[in-house]
JSON list of C-alpha atoms in Angstrom, two decimals:
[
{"chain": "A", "resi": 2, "resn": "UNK", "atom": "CA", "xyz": [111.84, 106.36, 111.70]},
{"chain": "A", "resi": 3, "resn": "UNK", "atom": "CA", "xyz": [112.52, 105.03, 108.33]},
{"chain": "A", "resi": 4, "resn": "UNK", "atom": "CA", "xyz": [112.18, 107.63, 105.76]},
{"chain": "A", "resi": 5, "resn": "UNK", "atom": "CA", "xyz": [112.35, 108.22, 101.67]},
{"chain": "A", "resi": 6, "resn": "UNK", "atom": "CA", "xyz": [113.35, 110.94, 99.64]},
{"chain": "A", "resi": 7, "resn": "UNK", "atom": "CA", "xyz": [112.77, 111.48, 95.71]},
{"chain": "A", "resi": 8, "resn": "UNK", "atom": "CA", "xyz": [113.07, 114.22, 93.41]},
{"chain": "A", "resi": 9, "resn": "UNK", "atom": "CA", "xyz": [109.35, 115.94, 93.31]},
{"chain": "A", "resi": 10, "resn": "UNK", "atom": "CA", "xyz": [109.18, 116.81, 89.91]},
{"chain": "A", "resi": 11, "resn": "UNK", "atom": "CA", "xyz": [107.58, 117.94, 87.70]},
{"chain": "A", "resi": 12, "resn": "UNK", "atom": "CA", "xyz": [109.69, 116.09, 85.22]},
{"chain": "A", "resi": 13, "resn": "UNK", "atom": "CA", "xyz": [108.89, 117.05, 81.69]},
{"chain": "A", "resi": 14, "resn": "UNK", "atom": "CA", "xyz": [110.73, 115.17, 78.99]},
{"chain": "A", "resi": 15, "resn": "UNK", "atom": "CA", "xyz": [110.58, 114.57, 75.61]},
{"chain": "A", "resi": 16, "resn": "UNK", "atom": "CA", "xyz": [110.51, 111.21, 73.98]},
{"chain": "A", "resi": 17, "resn": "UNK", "atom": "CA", "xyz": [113.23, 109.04, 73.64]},
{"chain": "A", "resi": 18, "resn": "UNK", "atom": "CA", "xyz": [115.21, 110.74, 76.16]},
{"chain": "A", "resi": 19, "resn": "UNK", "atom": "CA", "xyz": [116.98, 109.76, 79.07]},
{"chain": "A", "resi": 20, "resn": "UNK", "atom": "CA", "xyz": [115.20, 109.26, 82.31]},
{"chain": "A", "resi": 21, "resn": "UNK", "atom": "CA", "xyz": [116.65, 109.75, 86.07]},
{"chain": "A", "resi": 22, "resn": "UNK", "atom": "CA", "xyz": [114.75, 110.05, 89.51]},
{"chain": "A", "resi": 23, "resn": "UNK", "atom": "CA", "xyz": [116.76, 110.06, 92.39]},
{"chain": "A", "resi": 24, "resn": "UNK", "atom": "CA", "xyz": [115.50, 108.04, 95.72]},
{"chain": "A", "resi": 25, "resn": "UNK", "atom": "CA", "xyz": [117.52, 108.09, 98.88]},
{"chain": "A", "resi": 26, "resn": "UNK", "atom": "CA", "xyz": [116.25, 106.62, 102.11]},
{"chain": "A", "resi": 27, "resn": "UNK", "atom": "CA", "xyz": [116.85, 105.75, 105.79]},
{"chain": "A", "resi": 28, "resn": "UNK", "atom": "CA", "xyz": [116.17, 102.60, 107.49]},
{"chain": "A", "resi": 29, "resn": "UNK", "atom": "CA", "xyz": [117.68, 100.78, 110.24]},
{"chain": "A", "resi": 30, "resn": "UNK", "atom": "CA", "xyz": [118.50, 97.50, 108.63]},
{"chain": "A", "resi": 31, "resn": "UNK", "atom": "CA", "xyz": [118.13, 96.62, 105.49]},
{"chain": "A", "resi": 32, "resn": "UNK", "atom": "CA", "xyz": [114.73, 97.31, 103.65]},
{"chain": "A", "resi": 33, "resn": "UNK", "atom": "CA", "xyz": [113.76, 96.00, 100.63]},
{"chain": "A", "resi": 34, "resn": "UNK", "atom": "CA", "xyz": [113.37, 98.33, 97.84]},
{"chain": "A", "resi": 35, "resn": "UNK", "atom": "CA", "xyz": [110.92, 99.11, 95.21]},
{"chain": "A", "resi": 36, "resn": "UNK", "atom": "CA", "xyz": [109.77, 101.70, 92.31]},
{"chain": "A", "resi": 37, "resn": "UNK", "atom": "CA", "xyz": [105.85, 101.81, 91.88]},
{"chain": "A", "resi": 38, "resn": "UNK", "atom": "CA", "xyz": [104.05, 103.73, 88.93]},
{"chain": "A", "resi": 39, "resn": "UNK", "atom": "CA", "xyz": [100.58, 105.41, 88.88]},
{"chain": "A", "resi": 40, "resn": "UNK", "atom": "CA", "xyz": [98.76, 106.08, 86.14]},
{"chain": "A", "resi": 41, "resn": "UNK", "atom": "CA", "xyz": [95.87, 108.78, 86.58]},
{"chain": "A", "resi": 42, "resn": "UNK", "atom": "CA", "xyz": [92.79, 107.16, 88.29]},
{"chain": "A", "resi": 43, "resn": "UNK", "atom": "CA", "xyz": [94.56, 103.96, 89.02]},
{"chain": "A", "resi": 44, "resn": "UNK", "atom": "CA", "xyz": [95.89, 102.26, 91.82]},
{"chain": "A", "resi": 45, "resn": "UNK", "atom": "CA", "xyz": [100.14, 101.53, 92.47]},
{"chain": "A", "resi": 46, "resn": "UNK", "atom": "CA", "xyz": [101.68, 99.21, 89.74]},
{"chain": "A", "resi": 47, "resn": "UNK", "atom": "CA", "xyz": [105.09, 97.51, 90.74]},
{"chain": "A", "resi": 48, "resn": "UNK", "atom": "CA", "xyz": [107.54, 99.13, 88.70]},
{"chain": "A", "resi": 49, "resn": "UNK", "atom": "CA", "xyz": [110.55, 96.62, 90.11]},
{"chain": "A", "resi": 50, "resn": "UNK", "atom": "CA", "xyz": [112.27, 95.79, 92.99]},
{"chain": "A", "resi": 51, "resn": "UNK", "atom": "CA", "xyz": [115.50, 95.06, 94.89]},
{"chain": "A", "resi": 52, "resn": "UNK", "atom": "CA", "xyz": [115.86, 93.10, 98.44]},
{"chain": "A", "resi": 53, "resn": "UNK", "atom": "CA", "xyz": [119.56, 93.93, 98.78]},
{"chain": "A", "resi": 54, "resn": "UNK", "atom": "CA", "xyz": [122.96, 95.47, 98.09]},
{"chain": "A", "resi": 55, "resn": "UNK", "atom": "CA", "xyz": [123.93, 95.88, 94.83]},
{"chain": "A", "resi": 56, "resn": "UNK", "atom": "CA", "xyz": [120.84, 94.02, 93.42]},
{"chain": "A", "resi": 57, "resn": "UNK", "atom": "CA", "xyz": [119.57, 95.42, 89.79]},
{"chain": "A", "resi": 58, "resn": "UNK", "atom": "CA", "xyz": [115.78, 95.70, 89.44]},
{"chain": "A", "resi": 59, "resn": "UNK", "atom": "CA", "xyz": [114.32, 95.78, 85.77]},
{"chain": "A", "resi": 60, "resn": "UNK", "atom": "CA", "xyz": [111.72, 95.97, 84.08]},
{"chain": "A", "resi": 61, "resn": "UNK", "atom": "CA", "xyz": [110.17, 97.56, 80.86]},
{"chain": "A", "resi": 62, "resn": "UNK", "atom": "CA", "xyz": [113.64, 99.23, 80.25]},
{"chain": "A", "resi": 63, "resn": "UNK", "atom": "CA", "xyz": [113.58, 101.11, 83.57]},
{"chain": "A", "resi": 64, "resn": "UNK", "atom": "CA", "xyz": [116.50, 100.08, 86.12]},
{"chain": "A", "resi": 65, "resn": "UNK", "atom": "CA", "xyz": [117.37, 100.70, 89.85]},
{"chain": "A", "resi": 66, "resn": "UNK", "atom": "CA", "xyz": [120.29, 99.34, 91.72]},
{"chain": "A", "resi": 67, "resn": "UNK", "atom": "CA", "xyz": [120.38, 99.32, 95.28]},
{"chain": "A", "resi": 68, "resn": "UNK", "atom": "CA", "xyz": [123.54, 101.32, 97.07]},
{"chain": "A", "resi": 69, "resn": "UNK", "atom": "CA", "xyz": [123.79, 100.43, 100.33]},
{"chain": "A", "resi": 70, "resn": "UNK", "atom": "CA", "xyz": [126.96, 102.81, 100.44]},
{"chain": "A", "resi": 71, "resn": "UNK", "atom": "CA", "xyz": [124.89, 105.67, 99.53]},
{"chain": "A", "resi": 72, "resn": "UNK", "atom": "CA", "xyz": [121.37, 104.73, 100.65]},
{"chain": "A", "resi": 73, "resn": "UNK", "atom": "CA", "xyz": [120.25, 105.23, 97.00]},
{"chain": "A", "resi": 74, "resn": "UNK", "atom": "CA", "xyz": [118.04, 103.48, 94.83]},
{"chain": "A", "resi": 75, "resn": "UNK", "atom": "CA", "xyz": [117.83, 106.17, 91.71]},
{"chain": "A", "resi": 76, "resn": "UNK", "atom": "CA", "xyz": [115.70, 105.19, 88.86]},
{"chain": "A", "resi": 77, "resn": "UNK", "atom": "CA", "xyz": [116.92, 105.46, 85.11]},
{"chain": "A", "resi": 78, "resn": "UNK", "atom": "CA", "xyz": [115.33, 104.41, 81.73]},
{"chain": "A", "resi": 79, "resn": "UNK", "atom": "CA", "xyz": [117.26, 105.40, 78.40]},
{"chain": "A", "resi": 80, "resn": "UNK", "atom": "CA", "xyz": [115.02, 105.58, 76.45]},
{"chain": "A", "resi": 81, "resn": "UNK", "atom": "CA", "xyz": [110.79, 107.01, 77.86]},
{"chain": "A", "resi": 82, "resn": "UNK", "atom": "CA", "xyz": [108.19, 107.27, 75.61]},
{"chain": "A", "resi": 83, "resn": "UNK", "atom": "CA", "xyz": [104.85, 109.10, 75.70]},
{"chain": "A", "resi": 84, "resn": "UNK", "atom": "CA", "xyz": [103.20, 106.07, 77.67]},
{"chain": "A", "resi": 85, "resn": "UNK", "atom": "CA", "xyz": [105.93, 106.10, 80.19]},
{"chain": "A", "resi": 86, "resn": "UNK", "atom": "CA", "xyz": [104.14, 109.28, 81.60]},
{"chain": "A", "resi": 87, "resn": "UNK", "atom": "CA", "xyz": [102.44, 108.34, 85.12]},
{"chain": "A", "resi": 88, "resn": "UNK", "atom": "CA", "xyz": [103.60, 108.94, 89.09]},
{"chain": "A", "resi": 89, "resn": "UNK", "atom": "CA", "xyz": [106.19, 107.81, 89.82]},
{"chain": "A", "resi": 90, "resn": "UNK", "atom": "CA", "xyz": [107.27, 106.42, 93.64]},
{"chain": "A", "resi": 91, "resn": "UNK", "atom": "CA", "xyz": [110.17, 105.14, 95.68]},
{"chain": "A", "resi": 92, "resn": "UNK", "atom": "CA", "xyz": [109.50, 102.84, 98.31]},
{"chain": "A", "resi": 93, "resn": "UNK", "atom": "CA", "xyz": [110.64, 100.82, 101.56]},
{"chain": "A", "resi": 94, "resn": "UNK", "atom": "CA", "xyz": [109.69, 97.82, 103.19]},
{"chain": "A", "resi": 95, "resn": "UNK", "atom": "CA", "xyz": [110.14, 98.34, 106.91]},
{"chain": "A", "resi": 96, "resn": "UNK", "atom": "CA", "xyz": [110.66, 94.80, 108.48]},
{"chain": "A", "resi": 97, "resn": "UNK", "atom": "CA", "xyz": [108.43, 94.12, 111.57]},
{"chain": "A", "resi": 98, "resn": "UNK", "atom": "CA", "xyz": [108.52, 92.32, 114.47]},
{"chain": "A", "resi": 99, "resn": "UNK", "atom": "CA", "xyz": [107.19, 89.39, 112.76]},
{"chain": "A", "resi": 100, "resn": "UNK", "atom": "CA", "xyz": [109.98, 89.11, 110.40]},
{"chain": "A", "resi": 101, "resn": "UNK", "atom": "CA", "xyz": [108.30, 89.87, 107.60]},
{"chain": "A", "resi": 102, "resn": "UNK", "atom": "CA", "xyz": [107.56, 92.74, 105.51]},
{"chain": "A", "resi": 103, "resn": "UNK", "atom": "CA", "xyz": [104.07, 94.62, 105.53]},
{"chain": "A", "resi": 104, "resn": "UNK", "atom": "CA", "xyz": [104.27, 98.33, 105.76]},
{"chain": "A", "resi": 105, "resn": "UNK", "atom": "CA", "xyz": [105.81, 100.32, 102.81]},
{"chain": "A", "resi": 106, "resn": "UNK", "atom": "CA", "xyz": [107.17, 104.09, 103.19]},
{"chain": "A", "resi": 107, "resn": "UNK", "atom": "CA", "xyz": [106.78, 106.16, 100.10]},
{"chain": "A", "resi": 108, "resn": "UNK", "atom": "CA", "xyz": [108.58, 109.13, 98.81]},
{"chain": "A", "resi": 109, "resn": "UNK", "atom": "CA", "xyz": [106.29, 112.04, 97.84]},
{"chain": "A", "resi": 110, "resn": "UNK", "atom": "CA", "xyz": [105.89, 110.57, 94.17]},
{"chain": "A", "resi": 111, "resn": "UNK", "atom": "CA", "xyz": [107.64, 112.20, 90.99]},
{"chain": "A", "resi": 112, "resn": "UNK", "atom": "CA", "xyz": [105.29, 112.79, 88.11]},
{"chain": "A", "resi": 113, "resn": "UNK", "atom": "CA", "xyz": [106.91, 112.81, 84.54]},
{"chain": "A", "resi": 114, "resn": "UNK", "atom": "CA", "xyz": [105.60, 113.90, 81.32]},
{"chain": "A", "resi": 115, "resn": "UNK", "atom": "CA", "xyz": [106.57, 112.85, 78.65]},
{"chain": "A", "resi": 116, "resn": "UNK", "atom": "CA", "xyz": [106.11, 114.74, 75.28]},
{"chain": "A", "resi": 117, "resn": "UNK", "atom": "CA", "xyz": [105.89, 113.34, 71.81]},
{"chain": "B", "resi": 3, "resn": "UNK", "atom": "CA", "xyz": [93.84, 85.57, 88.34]},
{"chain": "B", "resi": 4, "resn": "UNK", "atom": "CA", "xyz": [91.81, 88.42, 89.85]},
{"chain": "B", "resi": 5, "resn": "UNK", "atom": "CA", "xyz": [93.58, 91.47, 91.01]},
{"chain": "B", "resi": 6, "resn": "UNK", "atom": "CA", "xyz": [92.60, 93.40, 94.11]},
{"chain": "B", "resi": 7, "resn": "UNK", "atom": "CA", "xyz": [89.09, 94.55, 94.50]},
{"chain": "B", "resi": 8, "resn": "UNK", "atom": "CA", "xyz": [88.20, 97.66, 95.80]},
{"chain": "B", "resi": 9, "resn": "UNK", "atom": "CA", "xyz": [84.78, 99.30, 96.61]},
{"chain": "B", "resi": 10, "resn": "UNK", "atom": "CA", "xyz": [83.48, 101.44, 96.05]},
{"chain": "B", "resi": 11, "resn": "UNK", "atom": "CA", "xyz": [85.10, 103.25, 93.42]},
{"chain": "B", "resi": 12, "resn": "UNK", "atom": "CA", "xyz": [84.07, 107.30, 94.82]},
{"chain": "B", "resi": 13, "resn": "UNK", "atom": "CA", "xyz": [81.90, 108.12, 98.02]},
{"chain": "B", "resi": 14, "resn": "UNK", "atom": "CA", "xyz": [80.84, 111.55, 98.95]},
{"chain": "B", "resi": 15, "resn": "UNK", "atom": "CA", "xyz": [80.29, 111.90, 102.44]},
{"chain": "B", "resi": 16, "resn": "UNK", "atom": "CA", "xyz": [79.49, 114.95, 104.84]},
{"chain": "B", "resi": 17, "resn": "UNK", "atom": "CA", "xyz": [81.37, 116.01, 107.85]},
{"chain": "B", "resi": 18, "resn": "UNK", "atom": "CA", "xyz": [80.30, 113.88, 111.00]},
{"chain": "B", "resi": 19, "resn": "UNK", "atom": "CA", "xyz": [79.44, 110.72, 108.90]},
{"chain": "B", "resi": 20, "resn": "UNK", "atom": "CA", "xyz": [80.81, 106.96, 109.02]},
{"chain": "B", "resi": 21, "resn": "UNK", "atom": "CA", "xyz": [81.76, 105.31, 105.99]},
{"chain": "B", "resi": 22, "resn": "UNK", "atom": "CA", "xyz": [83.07, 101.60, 105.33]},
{"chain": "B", "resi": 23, "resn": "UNK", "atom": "CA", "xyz": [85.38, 101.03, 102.41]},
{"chain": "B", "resi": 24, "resn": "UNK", "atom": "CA", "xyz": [85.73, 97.39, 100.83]},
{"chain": "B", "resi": 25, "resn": "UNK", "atom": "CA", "xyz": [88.69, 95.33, 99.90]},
{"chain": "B", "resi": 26, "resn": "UNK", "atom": "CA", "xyz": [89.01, 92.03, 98.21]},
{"chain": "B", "resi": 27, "resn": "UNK", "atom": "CA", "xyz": [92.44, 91.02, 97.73]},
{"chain": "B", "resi": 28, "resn": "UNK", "atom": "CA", "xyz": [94.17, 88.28, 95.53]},
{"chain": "B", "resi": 29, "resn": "UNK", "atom": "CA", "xyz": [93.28, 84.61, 96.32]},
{"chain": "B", "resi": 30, "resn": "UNK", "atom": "CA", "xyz": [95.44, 83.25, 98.59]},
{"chain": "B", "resi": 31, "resn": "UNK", "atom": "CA", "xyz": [96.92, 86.53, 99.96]},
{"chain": "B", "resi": 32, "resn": "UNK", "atom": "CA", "xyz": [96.59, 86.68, 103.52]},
{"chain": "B", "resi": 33, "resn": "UNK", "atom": "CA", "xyz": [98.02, 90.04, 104.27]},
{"chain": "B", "resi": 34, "resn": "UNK", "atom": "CA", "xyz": [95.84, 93.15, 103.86]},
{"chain": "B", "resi": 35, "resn": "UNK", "atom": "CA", "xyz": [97.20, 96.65, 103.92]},
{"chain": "B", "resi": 36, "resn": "UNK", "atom": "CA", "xyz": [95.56, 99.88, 103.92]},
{"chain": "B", "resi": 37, "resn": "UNK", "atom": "CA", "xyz": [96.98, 103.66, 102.90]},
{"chain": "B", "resi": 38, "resn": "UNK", "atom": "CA", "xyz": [95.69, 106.86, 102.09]},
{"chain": "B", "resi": 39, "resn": "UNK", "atom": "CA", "xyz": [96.76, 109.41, 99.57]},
{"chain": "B", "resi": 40, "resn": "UNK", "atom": "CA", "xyz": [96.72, 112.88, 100.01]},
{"chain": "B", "resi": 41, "resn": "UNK", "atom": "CA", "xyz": [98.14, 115.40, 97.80]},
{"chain": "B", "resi": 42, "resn": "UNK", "atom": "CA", "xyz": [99.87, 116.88, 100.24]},
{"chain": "B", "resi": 43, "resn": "UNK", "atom": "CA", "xyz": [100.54, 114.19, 102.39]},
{"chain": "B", "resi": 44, "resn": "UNK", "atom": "CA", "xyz": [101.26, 111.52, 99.85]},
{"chain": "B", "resi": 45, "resn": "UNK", "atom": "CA", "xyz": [101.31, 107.63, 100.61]},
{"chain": "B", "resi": 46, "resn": "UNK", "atom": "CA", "xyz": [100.78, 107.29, 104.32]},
{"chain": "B", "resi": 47, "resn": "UNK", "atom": "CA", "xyz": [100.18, 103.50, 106.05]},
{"chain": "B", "resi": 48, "resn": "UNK", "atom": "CA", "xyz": [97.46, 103.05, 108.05]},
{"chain": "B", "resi": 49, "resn": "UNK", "atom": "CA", "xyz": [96.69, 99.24, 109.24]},
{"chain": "B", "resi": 50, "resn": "UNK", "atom": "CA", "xyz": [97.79, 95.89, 108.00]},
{"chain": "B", "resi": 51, "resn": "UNK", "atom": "CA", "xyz": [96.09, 92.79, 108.31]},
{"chain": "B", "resi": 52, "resn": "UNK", "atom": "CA", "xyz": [97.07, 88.74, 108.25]},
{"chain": "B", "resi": 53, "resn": "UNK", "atom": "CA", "xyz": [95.36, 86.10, 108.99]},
{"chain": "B", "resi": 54, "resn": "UNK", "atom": "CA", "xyz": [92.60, 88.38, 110.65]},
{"chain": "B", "resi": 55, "resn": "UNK", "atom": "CA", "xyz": [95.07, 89.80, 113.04]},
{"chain": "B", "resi": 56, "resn": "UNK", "atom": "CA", "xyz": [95.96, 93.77, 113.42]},
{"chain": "B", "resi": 57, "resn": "UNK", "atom": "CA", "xyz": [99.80, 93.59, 112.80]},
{"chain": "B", "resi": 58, "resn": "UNK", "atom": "CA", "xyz": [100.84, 96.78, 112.45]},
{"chain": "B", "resi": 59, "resn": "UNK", "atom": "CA", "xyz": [99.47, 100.09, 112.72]},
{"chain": "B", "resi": 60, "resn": "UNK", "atom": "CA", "xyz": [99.76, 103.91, 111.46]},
{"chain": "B", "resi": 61, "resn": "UNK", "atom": "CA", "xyz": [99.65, 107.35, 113.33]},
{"chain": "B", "resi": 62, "resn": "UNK", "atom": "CA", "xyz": [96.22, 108.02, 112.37]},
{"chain": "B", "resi": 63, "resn": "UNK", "atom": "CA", "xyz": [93.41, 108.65, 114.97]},
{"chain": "B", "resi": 64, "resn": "UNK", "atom": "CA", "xyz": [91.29, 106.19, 116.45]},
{"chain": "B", "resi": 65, "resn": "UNK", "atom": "CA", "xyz": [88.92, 107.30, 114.02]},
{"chain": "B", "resi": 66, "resn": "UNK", "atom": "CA", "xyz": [90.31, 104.90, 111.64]},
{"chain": "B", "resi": 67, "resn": "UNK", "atom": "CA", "xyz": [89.56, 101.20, 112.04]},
{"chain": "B", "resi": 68, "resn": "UNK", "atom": "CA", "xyz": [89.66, 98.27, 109.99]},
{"chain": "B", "resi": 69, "resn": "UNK", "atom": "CA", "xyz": [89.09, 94.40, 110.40]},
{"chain": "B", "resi": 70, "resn": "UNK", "atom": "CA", "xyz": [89.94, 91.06, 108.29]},
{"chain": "B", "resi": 71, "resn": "UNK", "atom": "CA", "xyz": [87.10, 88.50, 107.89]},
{"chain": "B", "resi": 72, "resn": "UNK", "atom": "CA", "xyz": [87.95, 84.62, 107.61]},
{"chain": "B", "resi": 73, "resn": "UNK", "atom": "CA", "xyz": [88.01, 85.04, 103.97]},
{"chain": "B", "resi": 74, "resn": "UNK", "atom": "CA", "xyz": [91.00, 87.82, 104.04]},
{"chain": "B", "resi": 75, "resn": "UNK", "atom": "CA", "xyz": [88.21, 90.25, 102.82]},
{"chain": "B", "resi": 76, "resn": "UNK", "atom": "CA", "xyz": [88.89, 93.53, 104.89]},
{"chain": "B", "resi": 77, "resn": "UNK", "atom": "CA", "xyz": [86.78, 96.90, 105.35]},
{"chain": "B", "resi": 78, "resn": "UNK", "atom": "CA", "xyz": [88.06, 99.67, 107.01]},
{"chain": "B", "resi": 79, "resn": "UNK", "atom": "CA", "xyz": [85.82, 102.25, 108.95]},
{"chain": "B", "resi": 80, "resn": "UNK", "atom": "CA", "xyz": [86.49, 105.92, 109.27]},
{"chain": "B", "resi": 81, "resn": "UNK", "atom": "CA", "xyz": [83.75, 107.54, 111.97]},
{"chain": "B", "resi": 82, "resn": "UNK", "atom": "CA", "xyz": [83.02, 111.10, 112.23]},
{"chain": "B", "resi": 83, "resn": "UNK", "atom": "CA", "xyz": [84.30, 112.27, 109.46]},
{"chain": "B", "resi": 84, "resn": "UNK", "atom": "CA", "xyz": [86.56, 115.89, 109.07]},
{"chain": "B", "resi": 85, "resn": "UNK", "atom": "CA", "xyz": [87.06, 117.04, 105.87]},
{"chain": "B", "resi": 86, "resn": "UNK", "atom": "CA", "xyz": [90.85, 116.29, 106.07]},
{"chain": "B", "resi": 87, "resn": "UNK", "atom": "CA", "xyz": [89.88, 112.92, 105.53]},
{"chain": "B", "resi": 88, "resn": "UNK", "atom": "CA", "xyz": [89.12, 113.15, 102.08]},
{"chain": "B", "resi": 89, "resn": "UNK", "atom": "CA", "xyz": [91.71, 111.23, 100.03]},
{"chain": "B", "resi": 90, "resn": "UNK", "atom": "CA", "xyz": [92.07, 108.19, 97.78]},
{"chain": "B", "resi": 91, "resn": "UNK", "atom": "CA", "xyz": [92.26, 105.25, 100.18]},
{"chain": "B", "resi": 92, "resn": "UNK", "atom": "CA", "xyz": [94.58, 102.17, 98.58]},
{"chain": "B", "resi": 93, "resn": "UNK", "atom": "CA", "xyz": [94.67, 98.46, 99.75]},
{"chain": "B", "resi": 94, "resn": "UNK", "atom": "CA", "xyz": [97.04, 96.07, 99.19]},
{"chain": "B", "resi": 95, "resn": "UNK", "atom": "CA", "xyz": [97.23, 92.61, 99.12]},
{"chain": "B", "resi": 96, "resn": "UNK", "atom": "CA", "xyz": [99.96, 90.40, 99.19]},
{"chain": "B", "resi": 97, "resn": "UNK", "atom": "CA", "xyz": [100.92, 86.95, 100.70]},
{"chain": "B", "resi": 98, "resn": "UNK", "atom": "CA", "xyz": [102.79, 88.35, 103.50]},
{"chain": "B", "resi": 99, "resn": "UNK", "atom": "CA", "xyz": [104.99, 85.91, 104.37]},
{"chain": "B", "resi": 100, "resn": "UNK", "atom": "CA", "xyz": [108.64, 86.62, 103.62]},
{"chain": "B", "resi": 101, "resn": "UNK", "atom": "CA", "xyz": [110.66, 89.33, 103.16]},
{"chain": "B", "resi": 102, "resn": "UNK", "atom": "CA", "xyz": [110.73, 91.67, 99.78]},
{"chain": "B", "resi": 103, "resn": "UNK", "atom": "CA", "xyz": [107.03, 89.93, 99.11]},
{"chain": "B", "resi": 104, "resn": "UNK", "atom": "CA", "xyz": [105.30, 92.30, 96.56]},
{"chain": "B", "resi": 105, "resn": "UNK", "atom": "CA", "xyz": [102.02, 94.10, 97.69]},
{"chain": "B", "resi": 106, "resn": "UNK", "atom": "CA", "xyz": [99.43, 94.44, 95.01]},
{"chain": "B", "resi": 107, "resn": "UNK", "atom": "CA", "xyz": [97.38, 97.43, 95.03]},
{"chain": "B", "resi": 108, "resn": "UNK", "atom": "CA", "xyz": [93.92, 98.06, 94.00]},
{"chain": "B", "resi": 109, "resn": "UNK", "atom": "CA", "xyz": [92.57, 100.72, 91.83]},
{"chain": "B", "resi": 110, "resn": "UNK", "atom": "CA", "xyz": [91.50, 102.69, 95.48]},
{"chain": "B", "resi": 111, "resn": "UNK", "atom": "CA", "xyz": [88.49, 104.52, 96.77]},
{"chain": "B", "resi": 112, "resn": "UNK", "atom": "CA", "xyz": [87.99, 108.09, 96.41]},
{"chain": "B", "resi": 113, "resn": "UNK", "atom": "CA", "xyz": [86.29, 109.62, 99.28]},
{"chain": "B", "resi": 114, "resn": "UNK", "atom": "CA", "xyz": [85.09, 113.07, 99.43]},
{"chain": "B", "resi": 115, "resn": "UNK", "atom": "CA", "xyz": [83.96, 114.88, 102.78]},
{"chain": "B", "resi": 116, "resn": "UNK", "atom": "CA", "xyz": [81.56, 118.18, 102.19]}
]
């Protein structure tokens, strides 16, 4: 079955580093992709997303492009800052029967800290 | 616009026990989703609803059940409950209709079995 993979962390950085989580996947076909980010005692927040090869997602300064070639969708932000600290998670949209999407796979999540 | 609705917020529960969990999602979403979250499992699917329909299903017992009223309101059920079942359960809404749609999460239920 379709599967993701991201770095588990902990990821402890300080501020105004540079940010990068790896995400690799299998599918069959060709999921859409997304980043989602937790805060603590909230629900999933869409991060950004791509729907195919060689798109860019952005948003808030965080960016992921989708490799087909290397079934990667790593995500990278120059510059974090203390808010940027939440759970982070890879994602795929597997495509049913009915042609559209419904059922995301998650990666294990990849919590950064991120100091002052 | 009002996000997705979820409740309630915490439940304890003891072993053996039903419980029904809530979920309102956006107006105008049709498509309900359901997952729980486990530390060590982590984000696992469980049902998704549209238009009132089961279209999709998880490896999770039978134990697990859900529905979709008229309204795209959904509950889900868990019966007899074993302590393993104590997680944060997460619903998602989202319109459901083409590919790469977004699903919008709620803020979740946390459910603890004693």
């Amino acid at each position: 079955g379709n599967s993701v993979t991201q770095m588990e962390g902990p990821v402890t950085l300080s501020e105004e580093a540079f940010l990068t989580i790896n995400c690799t996947y299998t599918a069959t076909g060709y999921p859409s992709l997304f980043w989602y980010v937790q805060y603590p005692g909230e629900g999933l927040q869409l991060l950004l997303k791509a729907t195919k090869a060689d798109d860019k997602g952005s948003n808030k300064g965080f960016e992921a492009t989708y490799r087909k070639e290397t079934t990667s969708f790593h995500l990278e932000k120059g510059s974090v800052q203390v808010s940027d600290s939440a759970v982070y998670f890879c994602a795929l949209s597997d495509r049913g029967s009915g042609g559209s999407n419904y059922k995301l796979t998650f990666g294990k999540g990849t919590l950064l800290t991120v100091n002052p | 616009k009002a996000g997705v609705t979820q409740t309630p917020r915490y439940l304890i529960k003891t072993r053996g026990q039903q419980v029904t969990l809530s979920c309102s999602p956006i107006s105008g979403h049709r498509s309900v989703s359901w997952y729980q979250q486990t530390p060590g499992q982590g984000l696992q699917f469980l049902f998704e609803y549209f238009s009132e329909t089961q279209r999709n299903k998880g490896n999770f017992p039978g134990r697990f059940s859900g529905r979709q009223f008229s309204n795209s309101r959904s509950e889900m059920n868990v019966s007899t409950l074993e302590l393993g079942d104590s997680a944060l359960y997460l619903c998602a809404s989202s319109s459901g209709l083409t590919d790469g749609t977004i699903q919008y999460f709620g803020a979740g239920t946390r459910l603890s079995v004693l």
